[in-house]
Short mmCIF file of C-alpha atoms and ligand atoms in Angstrom, two decimals:
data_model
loop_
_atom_site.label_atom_id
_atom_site.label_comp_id
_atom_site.label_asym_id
_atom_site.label_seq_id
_atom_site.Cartn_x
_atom_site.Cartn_y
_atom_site.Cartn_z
CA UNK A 1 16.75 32.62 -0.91
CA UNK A 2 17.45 30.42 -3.76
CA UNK A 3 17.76 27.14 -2.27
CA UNK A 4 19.95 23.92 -4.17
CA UNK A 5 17.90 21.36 -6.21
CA UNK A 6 19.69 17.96 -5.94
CA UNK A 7 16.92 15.47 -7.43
CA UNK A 8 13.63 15.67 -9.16
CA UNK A 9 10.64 14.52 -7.50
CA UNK A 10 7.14 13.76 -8.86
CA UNK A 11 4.52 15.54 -5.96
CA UNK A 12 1.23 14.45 -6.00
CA UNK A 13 -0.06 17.59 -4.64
CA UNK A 14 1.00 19.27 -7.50
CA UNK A 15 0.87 16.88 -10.01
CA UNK A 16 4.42 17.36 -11.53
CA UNK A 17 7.81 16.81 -11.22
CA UNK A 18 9.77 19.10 -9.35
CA UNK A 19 13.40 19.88 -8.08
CA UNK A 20 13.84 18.83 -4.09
CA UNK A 21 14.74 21.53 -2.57
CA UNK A 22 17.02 21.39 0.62
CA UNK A 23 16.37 23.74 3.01
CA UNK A 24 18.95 25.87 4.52
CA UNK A 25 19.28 23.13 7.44
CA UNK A 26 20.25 21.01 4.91
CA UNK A 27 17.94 18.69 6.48
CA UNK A 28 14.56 16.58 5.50
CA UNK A 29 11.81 15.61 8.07
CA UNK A 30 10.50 12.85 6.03
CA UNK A 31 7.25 10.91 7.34
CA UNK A 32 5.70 7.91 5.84
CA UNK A 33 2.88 5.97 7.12
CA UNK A 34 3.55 2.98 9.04
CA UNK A 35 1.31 -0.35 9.54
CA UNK A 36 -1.77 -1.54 10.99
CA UNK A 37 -0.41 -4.15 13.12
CA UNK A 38 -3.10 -6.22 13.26
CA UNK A 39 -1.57 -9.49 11.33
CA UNK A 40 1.75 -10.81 9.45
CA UNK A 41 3.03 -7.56 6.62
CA UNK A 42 2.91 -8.77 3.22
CA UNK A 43 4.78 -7.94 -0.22
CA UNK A 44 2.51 -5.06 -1.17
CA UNK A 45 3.61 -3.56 2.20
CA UNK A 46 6.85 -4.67 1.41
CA UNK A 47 6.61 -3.07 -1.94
CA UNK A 48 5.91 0.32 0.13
CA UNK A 49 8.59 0.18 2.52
CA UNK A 50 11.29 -0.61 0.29
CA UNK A 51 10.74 2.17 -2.34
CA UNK A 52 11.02 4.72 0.69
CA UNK A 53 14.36 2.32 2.24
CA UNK A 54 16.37 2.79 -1.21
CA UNK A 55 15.25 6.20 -1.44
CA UNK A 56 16.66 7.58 1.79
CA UNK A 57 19.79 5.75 1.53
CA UNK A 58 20.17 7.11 -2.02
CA UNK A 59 19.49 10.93 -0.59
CA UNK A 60 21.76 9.78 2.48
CA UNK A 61 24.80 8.52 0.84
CA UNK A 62 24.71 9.94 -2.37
CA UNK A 63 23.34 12.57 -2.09
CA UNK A 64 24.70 13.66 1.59
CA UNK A 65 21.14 14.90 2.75
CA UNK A 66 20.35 14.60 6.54
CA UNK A 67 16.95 12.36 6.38
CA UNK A 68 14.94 12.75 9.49
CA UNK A 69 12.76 9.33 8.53
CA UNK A 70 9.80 8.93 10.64
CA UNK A 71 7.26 6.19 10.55
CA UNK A 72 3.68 5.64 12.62
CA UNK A 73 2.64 2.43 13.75
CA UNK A 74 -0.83 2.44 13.96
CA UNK A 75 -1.90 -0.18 17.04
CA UNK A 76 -5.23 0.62 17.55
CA UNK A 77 -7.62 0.76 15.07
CA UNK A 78 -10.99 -1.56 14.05
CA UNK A 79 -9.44 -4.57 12.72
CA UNK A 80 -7.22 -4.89 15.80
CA UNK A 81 -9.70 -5.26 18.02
CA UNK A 82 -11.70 -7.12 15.95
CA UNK A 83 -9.03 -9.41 15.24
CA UNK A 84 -7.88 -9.90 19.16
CA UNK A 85 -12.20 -10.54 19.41
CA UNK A 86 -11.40 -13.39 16.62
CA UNK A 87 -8.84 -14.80 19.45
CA UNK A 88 -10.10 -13.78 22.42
CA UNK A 89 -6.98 -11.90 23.17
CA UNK A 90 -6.07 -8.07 24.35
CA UNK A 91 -5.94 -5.63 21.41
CA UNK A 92 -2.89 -4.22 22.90
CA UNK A 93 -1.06 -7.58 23.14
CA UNK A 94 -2.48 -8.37 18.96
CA UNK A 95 -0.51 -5.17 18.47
CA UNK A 96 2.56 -5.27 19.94
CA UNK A 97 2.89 -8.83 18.51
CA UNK A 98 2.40 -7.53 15.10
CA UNK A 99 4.28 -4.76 15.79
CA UNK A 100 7.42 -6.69 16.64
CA UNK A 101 6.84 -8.94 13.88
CA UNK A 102 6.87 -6.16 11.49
CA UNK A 103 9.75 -4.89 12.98
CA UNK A 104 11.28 -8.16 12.22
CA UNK A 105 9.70 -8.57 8.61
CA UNK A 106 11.57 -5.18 7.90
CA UNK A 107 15.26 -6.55 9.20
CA UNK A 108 14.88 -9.90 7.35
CA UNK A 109 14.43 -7.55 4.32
CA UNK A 110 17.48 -4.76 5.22
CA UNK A 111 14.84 -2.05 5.15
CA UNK A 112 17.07 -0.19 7.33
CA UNK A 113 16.36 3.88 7.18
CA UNK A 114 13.77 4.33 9.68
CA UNK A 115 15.15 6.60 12.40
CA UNK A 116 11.75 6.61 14.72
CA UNK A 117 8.51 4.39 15.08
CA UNK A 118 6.24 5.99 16.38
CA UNK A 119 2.96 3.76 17.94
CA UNK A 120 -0.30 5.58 18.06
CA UNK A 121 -0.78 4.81 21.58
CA UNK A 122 2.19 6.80 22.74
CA UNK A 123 0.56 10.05 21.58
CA UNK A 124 -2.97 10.03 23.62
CA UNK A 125 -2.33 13.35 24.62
CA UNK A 126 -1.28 15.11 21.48
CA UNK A 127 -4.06 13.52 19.74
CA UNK A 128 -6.57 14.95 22.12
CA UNK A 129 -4.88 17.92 22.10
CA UNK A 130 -5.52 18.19 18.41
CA UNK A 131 -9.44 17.46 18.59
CA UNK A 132 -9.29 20.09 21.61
CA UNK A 133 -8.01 22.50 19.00
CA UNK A 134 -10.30 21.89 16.05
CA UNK A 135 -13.18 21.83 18.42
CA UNK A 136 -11.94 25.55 19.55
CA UNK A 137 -10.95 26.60 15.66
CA UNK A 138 -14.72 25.64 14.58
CA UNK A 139 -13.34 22.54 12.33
CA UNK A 140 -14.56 20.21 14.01
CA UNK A 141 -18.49 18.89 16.62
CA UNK A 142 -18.66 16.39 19.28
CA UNK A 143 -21.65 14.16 18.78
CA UNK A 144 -22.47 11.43 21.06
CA UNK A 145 -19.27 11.15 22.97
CA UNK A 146 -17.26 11.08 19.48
CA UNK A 147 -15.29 13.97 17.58
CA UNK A 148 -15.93 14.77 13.50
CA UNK A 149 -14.01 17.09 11.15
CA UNK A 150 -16.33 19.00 9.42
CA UNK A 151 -14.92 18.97 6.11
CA UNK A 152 -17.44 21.58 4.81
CA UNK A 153 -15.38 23.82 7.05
CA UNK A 154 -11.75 23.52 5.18
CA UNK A 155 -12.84 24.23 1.04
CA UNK A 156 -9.35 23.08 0.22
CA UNK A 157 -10.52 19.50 1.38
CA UNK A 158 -10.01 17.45 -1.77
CA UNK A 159 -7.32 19.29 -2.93
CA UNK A 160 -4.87 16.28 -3.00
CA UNK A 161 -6.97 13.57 -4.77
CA UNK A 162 -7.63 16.80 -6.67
CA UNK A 163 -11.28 16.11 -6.22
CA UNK A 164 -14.06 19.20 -4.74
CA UNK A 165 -16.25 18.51 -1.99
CA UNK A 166 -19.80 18.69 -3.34
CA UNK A 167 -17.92 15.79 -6.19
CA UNK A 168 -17.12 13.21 -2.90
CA UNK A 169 -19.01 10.38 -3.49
CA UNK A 170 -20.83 8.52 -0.45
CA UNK A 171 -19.36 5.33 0.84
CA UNK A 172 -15.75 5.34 -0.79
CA UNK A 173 -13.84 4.78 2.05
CA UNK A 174 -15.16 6.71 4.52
CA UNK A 175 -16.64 5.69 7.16
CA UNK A 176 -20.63 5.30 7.57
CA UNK A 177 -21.06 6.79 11.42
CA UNK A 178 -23.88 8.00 13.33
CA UNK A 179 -23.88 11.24 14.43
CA UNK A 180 -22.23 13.26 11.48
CA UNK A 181 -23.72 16.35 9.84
CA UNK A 182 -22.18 14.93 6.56
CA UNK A 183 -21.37 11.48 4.64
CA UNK A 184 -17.53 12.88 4.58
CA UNK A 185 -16.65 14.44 7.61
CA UNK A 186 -14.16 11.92 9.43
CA UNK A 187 -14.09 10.54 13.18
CA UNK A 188 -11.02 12.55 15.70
CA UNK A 189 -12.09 10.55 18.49
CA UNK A 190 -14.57 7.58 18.62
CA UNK A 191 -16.60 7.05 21.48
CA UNK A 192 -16.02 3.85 23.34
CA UNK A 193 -17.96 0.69 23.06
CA UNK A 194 -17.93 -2.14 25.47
CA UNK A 195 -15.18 -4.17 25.77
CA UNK A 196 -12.63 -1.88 23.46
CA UNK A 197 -9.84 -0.11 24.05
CA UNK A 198 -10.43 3.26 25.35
CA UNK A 199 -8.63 6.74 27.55
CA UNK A 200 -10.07 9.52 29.24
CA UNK A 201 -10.75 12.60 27.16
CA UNK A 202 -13.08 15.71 27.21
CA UNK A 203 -15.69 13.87 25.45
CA UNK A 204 -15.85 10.73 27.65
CA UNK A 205 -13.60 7.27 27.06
CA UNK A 206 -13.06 6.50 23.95
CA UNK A 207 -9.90 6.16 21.08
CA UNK A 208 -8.30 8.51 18.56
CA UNK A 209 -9.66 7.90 14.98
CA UNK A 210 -7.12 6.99 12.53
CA UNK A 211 -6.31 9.94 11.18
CA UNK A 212 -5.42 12.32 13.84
CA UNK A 213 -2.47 9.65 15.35
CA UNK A 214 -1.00 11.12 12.30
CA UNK A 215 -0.42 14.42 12.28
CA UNK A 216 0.05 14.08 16.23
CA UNK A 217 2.83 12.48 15.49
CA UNK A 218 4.24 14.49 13.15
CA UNK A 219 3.16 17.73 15.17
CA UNK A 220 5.49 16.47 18.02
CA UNK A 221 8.64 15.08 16.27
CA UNK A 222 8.70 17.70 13.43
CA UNK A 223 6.21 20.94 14.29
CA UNK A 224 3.53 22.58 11.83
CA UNK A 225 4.69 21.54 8.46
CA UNK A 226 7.30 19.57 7.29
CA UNK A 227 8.82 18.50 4.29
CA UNK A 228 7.96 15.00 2.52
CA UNK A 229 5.50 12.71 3.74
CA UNK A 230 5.18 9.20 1.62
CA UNK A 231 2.59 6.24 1.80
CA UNK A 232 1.21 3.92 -0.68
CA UNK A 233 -1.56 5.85 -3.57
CA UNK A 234 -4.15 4.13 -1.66
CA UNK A 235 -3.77 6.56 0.88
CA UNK A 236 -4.35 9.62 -0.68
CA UNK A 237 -8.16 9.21 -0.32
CA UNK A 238 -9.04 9.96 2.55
CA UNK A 239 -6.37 9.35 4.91
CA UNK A 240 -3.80 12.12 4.00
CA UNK A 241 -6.57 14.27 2.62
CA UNK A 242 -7.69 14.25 6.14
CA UNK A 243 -4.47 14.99 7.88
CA UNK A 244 -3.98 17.93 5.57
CA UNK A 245 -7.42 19.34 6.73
CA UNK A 246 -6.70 18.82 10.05
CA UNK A 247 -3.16 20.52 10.44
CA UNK A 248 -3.57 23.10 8.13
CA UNK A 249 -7.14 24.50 10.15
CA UNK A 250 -4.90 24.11 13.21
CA UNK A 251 -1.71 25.85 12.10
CA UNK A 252 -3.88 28.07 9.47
CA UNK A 253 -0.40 27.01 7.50
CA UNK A 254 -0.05 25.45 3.76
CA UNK A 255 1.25 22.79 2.60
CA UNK A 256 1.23 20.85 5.67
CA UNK A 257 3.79 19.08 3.48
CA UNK A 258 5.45 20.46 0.52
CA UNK A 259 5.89 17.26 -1.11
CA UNK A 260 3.73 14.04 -1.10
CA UNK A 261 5.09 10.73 -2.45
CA UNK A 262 2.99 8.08 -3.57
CA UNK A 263 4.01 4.75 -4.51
CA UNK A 264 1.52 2.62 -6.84
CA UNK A 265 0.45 -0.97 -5.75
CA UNK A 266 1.62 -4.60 -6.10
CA UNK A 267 -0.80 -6.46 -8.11
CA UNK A 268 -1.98 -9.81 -8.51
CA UNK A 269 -3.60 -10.77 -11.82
CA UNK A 270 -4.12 -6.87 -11.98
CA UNK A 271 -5.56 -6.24 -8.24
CA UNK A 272 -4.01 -5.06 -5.25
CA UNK A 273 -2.34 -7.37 -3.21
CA UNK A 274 -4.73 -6.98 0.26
CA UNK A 275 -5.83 -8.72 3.23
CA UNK A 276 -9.08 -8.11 2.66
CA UNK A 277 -9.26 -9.67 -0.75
CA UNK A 278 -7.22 -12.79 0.52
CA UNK A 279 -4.92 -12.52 -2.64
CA UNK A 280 -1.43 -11.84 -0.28
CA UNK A 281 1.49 -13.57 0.25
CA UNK A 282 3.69 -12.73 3.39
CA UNK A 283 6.47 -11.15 4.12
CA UNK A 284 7.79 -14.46 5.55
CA UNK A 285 6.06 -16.63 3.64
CA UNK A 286 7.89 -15.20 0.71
CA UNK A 287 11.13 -15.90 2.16
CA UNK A 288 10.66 -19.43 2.88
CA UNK A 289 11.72 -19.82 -0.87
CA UNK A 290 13.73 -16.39 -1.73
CA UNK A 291 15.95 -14.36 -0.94
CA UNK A 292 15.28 -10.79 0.56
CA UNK A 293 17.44 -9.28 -2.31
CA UNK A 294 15.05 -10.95 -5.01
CA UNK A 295 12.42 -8.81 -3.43
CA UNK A 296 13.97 -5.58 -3.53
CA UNK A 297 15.30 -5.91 -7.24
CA UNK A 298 11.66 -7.08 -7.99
CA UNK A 299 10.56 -3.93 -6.61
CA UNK A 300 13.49 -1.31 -8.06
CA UNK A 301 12.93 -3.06 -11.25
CA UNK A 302 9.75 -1.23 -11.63
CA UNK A 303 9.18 2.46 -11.41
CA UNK A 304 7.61 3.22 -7.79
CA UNK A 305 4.68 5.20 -9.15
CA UNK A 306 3.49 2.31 -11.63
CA UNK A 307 1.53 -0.70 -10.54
CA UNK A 308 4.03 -3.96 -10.20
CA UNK A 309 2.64 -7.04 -11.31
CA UNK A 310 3.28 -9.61 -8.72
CA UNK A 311 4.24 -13.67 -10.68
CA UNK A 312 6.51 -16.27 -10.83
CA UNK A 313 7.48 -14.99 -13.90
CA UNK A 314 8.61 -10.99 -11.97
CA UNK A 315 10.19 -12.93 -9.62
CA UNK A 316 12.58 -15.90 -11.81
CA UNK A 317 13.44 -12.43 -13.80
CA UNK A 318 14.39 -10.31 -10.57
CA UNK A 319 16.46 -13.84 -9.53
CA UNK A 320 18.42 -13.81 -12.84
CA UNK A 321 19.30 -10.27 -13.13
CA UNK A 322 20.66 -10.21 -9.24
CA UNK A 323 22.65 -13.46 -10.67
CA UNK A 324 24.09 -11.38 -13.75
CA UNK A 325 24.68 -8.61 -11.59
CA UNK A 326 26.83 -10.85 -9.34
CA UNK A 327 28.96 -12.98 -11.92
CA UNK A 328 29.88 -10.28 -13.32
CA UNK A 329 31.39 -9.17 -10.46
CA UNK A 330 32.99 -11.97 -10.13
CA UNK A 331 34.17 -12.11 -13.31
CA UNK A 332 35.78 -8.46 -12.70
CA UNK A 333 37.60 -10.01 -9.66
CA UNK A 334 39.63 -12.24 -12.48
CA UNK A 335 40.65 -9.69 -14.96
CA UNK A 336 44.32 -9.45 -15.61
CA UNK A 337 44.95 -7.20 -18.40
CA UNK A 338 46.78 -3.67 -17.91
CA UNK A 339 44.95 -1.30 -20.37
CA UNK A 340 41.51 -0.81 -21.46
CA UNK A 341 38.85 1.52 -23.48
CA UNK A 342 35.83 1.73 -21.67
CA UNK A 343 33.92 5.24 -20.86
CA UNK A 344 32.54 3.17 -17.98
CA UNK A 345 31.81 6.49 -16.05
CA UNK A 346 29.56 7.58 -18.92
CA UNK A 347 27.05 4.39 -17.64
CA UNK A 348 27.54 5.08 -13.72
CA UNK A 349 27.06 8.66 -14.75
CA UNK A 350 23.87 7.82 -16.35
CA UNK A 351 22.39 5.06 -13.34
CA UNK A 352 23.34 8.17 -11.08
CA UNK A 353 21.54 10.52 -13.51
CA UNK A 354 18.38 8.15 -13.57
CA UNK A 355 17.96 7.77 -9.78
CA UNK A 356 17.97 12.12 -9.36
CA UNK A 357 15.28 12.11 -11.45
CA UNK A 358 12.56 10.89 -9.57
CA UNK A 359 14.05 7.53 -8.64
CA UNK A 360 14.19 5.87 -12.23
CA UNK A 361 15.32 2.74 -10.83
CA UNK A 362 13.99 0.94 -14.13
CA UNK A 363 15.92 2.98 -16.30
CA UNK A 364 19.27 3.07 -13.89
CA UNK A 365 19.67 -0.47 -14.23
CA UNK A 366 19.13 -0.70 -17.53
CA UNK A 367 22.19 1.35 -17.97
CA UNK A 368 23.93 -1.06 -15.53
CA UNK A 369 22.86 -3.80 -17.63
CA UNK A 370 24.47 -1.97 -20.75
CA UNK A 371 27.86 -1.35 -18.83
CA UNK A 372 27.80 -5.69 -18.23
CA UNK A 373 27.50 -6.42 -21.81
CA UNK A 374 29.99 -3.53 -22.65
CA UNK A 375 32.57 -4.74 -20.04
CA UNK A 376 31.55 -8.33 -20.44
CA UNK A 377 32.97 -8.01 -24.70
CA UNK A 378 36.24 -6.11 -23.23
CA UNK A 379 36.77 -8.80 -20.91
CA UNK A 380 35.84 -11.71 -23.62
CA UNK A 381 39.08 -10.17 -25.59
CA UNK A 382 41.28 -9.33 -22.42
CA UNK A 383 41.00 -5.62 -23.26
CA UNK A 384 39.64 -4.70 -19.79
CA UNK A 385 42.18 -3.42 -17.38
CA UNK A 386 42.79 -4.83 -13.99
CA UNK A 387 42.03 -0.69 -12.49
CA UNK A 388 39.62 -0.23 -14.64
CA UNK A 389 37.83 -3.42 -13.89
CA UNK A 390 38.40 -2.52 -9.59
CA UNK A 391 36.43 1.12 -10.66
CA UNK A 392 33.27 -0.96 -11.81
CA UNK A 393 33.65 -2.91 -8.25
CA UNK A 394 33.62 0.47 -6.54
CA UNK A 395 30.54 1.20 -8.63
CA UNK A 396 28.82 -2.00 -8.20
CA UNK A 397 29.35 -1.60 -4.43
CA UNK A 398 28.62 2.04 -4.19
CA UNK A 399 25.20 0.90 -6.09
CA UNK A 400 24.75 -2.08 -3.49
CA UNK A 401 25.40 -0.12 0.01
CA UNK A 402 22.17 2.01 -1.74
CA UNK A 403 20.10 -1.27 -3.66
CA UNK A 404 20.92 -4.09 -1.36
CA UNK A 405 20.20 -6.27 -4.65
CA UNK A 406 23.38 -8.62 -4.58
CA UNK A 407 23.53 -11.86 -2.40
CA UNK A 408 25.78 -11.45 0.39
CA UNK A 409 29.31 -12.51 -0.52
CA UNK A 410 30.76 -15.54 1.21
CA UNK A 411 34.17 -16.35 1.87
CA UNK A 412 35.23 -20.21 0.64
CA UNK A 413 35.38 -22.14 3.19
CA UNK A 414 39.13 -23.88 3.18
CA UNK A 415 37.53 -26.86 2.93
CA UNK A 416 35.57 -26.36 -0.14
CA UNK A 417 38.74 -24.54 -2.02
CA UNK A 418 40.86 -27.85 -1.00
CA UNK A 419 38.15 -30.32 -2.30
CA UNK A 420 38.35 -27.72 -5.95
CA UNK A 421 41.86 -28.28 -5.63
CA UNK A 422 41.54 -32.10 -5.85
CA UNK A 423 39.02 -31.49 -8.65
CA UNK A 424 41.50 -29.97 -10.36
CA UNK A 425 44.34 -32.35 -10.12
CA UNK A 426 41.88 -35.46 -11.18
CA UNK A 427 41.07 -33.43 -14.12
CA UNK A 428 44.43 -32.99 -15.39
CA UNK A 429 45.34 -35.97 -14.95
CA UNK A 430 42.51 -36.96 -17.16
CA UNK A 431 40.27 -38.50 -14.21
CA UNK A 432 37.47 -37.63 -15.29
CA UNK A 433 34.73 -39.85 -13.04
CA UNK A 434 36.83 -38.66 -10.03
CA UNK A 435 36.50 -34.71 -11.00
CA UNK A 436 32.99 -35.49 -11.49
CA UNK A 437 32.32 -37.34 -7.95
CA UNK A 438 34.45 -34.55 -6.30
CA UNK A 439 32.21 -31.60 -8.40
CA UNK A 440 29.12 -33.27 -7.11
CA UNK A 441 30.37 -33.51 -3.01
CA UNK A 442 31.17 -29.82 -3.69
CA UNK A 443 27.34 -29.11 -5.17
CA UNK A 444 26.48 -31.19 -2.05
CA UNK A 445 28.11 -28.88 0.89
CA UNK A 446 25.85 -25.96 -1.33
CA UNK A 447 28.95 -24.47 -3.79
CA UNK A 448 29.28 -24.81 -7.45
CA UNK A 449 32.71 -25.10 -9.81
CA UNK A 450 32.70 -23.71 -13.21
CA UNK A 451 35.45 -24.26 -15.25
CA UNK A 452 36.23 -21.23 -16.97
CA UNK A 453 39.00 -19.91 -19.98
CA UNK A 454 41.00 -18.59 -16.48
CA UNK A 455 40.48 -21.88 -14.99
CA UNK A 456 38.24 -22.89 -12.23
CA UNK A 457 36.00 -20.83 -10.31
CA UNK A 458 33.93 -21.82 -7.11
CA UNK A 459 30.70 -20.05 -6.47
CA UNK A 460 28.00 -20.11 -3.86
CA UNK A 461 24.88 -22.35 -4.77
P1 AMP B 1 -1.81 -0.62 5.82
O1 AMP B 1 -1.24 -1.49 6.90
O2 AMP B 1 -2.85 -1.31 4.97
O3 AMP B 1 -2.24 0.73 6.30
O4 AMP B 1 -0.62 -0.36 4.79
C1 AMP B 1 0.65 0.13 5.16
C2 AMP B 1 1.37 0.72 3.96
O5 AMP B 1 1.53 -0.28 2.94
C3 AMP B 1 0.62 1.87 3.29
O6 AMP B 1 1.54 2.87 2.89
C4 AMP B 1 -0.04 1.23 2.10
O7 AMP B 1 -0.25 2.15 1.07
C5 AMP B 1 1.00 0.18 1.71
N1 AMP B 1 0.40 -0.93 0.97
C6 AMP B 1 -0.61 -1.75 1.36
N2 AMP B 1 -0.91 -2.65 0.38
C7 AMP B 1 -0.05 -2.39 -0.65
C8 AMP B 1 0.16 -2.98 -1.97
N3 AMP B 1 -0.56 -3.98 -2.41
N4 AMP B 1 1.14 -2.44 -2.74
C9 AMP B 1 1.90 -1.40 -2.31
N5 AMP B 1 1.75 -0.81 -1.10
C10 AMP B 1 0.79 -1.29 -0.28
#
């Protein structure tokens, strides 16, 4: 059955760019890994998240495609309970307080699409479940109380880093573990030590390895194989290399995914921003001093798949543009004239065009930016029409509901419009001083007035 291509998508598994298909559903199971909760999220995270927010939305309301978005949390895991050692505290209490606080990191920032977490610790069962079933299949030996995948076992391991086994080199990220028959082969379930976290299984107490929560997950909410799954590149190796072996030699079923997603990093001074090198900046930290929408342009200004350089100069730029963006639309709001000449469809046509194929945010609003300079000269000679100019609105809003890149519009409070009125009065009547006092106890209650060619106009500070 020939199925309908809406977008184009670049797949890592395949290494090109290729149409979406819809299947005949007409809906997506979409899965993207979630955080360790095991301290504050930062802007690389952030970075993440937000590619895969505007992305949905676009596919939601643009493109009227069902998105089933799932996400894992992943609450138990090394540095949690090395962490709650760090403050004496419960590993399961670390994580749920990180877990919230992600949660809350995610509202302050509207990234909004998520339809299910999913914490690691709800799916004990499935996970051992899993093992139980690689164990049976052959893929996968108990040694000392703990669970390996024998990767020797599945040739296609490797085949998204697009790397062959006997290549692998020993010691990049993968863990160094007694008891395995080789350097690669990756823990199911890790026998308990004292004083951790730990549930009953066939092999004695102990906790899931990371990568199995996984593909437990995404066994239960949406079966075998599904359709996207999306996480940052730094995944690829070995984490969803590793889920791929271990629900393809369960369902004997390929591509556990058809399409895999990778955004690149957020750098700083050309690294990625991480915990571990100390280099971050969080989530809330970030905040303290801008707005949520600066981060989100700063991340769509950049194509997802490219590294984003991370400095005061990416983020005055990203502050700026949202500012254009936004007196324009203001300006639009003035516009009195009754005819105009402007193919503005030809640029929404084009941002549209630009976000289909594969999400060139970059290039979408830099035809955005061409239709404000356009409309800006129309409007400088009163050749913009008042419909034409309420289109662009539509447009600008349509792009916003998706973006979330504009400040949030306030209404003027009365008494800030009655104080502008004053202004006004002192300034034709030549009282100059008085304008100025009454402009600066405006600026003081946070709004701004601009005297423009249509008079005044009062914006937020
Ligand atoms: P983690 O909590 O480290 O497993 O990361 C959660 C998600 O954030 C994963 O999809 C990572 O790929 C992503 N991520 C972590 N650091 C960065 C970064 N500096 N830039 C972009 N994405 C990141």
């Amino acid at each position: 059955m020939k199925l309908k291509a809406v977008m184009k998508i670049y797949n890592t598994l395949t290494s090109k760019k290729e149409d979406l298909k819809i299947p005949p559903s007409g809906e997506i199971n979409l899965f993207v890994c979630g955080p360790t909760v095991y301290d504050y999220s930062h802007i690389g995270h952030a970075r993440t998240y937000i590619f895969f927010d505007t992305l949905v939305k676009f596919m939601r309301k643009r493109l009227s495609i069902k998105i089933n978005y799932l996400q894992n949390i992943t609450n138990i895991d090394d540095k949690i309970i090395k962490r709650s050692a760090e403050e004496n505290k419960n590993p399961q209490e670390v994580a749920d307080f990180f877990e919230k606080e992600y949660i809350n990191d995610m509202n302050s920032l509207g990234v909004s699409a998520v339809d299910t977490y999913a914490p690691a610790t709800n799916y004990i069962p499935e996970i051992i479940s899993q093992v139980e079933r690689l164990i049976k299949k052959g893929f996968a030996y108990s040694a000392d109380g703990s669970v390996y995948f024998d990767v020797r076992k599945f040739p296609e391991y490797g085949k998204l880093s697009h790397q062959k086994i006997e290549e692998l080199k020993e010691g990049v990220r993968v863990d160094v573990e007694v008891g395995k028959k080789f350097f690669a082969d990756f823990a199911l379930w890790k026998a308990s030590k004292p004083g951790e976290p730990k549930w009953d299984s066939p092999w004695g107490e102990g906790r899931p390895g990371w990568h199995i929560e996984d593909t437990a997950i995404t066994e239960k909410h949406f079966g075998l194989r599904y359709n996207i799954h999306g996480g940052g590149l730094d995944l690829i190796f070995p984490h969803h290399e590793a889920e791929i072996a271990q629900m393809e030699a369960i369902s004997g079923l390929s591509p556990l995914a058809e399409v895999w997603i990778h955004t690149g990093m957020l750098l700083v001074d050309g690294e990625k921003m991480s915990k571990s090198l100390g280099n971050f900046i969080t989530i809330r930290e970030f905040l303290k001093e801008n707005s949520p929408q600066v981060l989100r342009y700063m991340v769509l200004s950049q194509h997802y798949r490219t590294g984003l350089d991370f400095s005061k100069k990416t983020i005055q730029m990203a502050s700026s543009s949202i500012n254009r963006i936004a007196d324009f639309k203001q300006r639009l709001k003035e516009v009195t004239a009754q005819s105009s000449h402007l193919p503005w469809e030809d640029f929404a046509k084009t941002f549209w065009h630009e976000l289909a194929d594969d999400f060139n945010t970059p290039k979408a609003l830099a035809s955005l930016f061409e239709l404000v300079t356009e409309t800006n000269k129309l409007i400088d000679t009163n050749n913009l029409s008042q419909s034409d100019a309420q289109k662009i609105i539509d447009f600008i809003d349509e792009v916003n509901d998706i973006l979330n890149i504009l400040p949030k519009e306030e209404s003027i409070p009365p008494e800030i419009t009655a104080l502008a009125a004053d202004r006004e009065k002192a300034r034709t009547n030549k009282d100059f001083e008085l304008s100025d006092k009454i402009r600066n106890q405006i600026k003081e209650l946070g709004w701004e007035v601009e005297d423009t060619p249509k008079g005044p106009r009062t914006t937020k500070l």
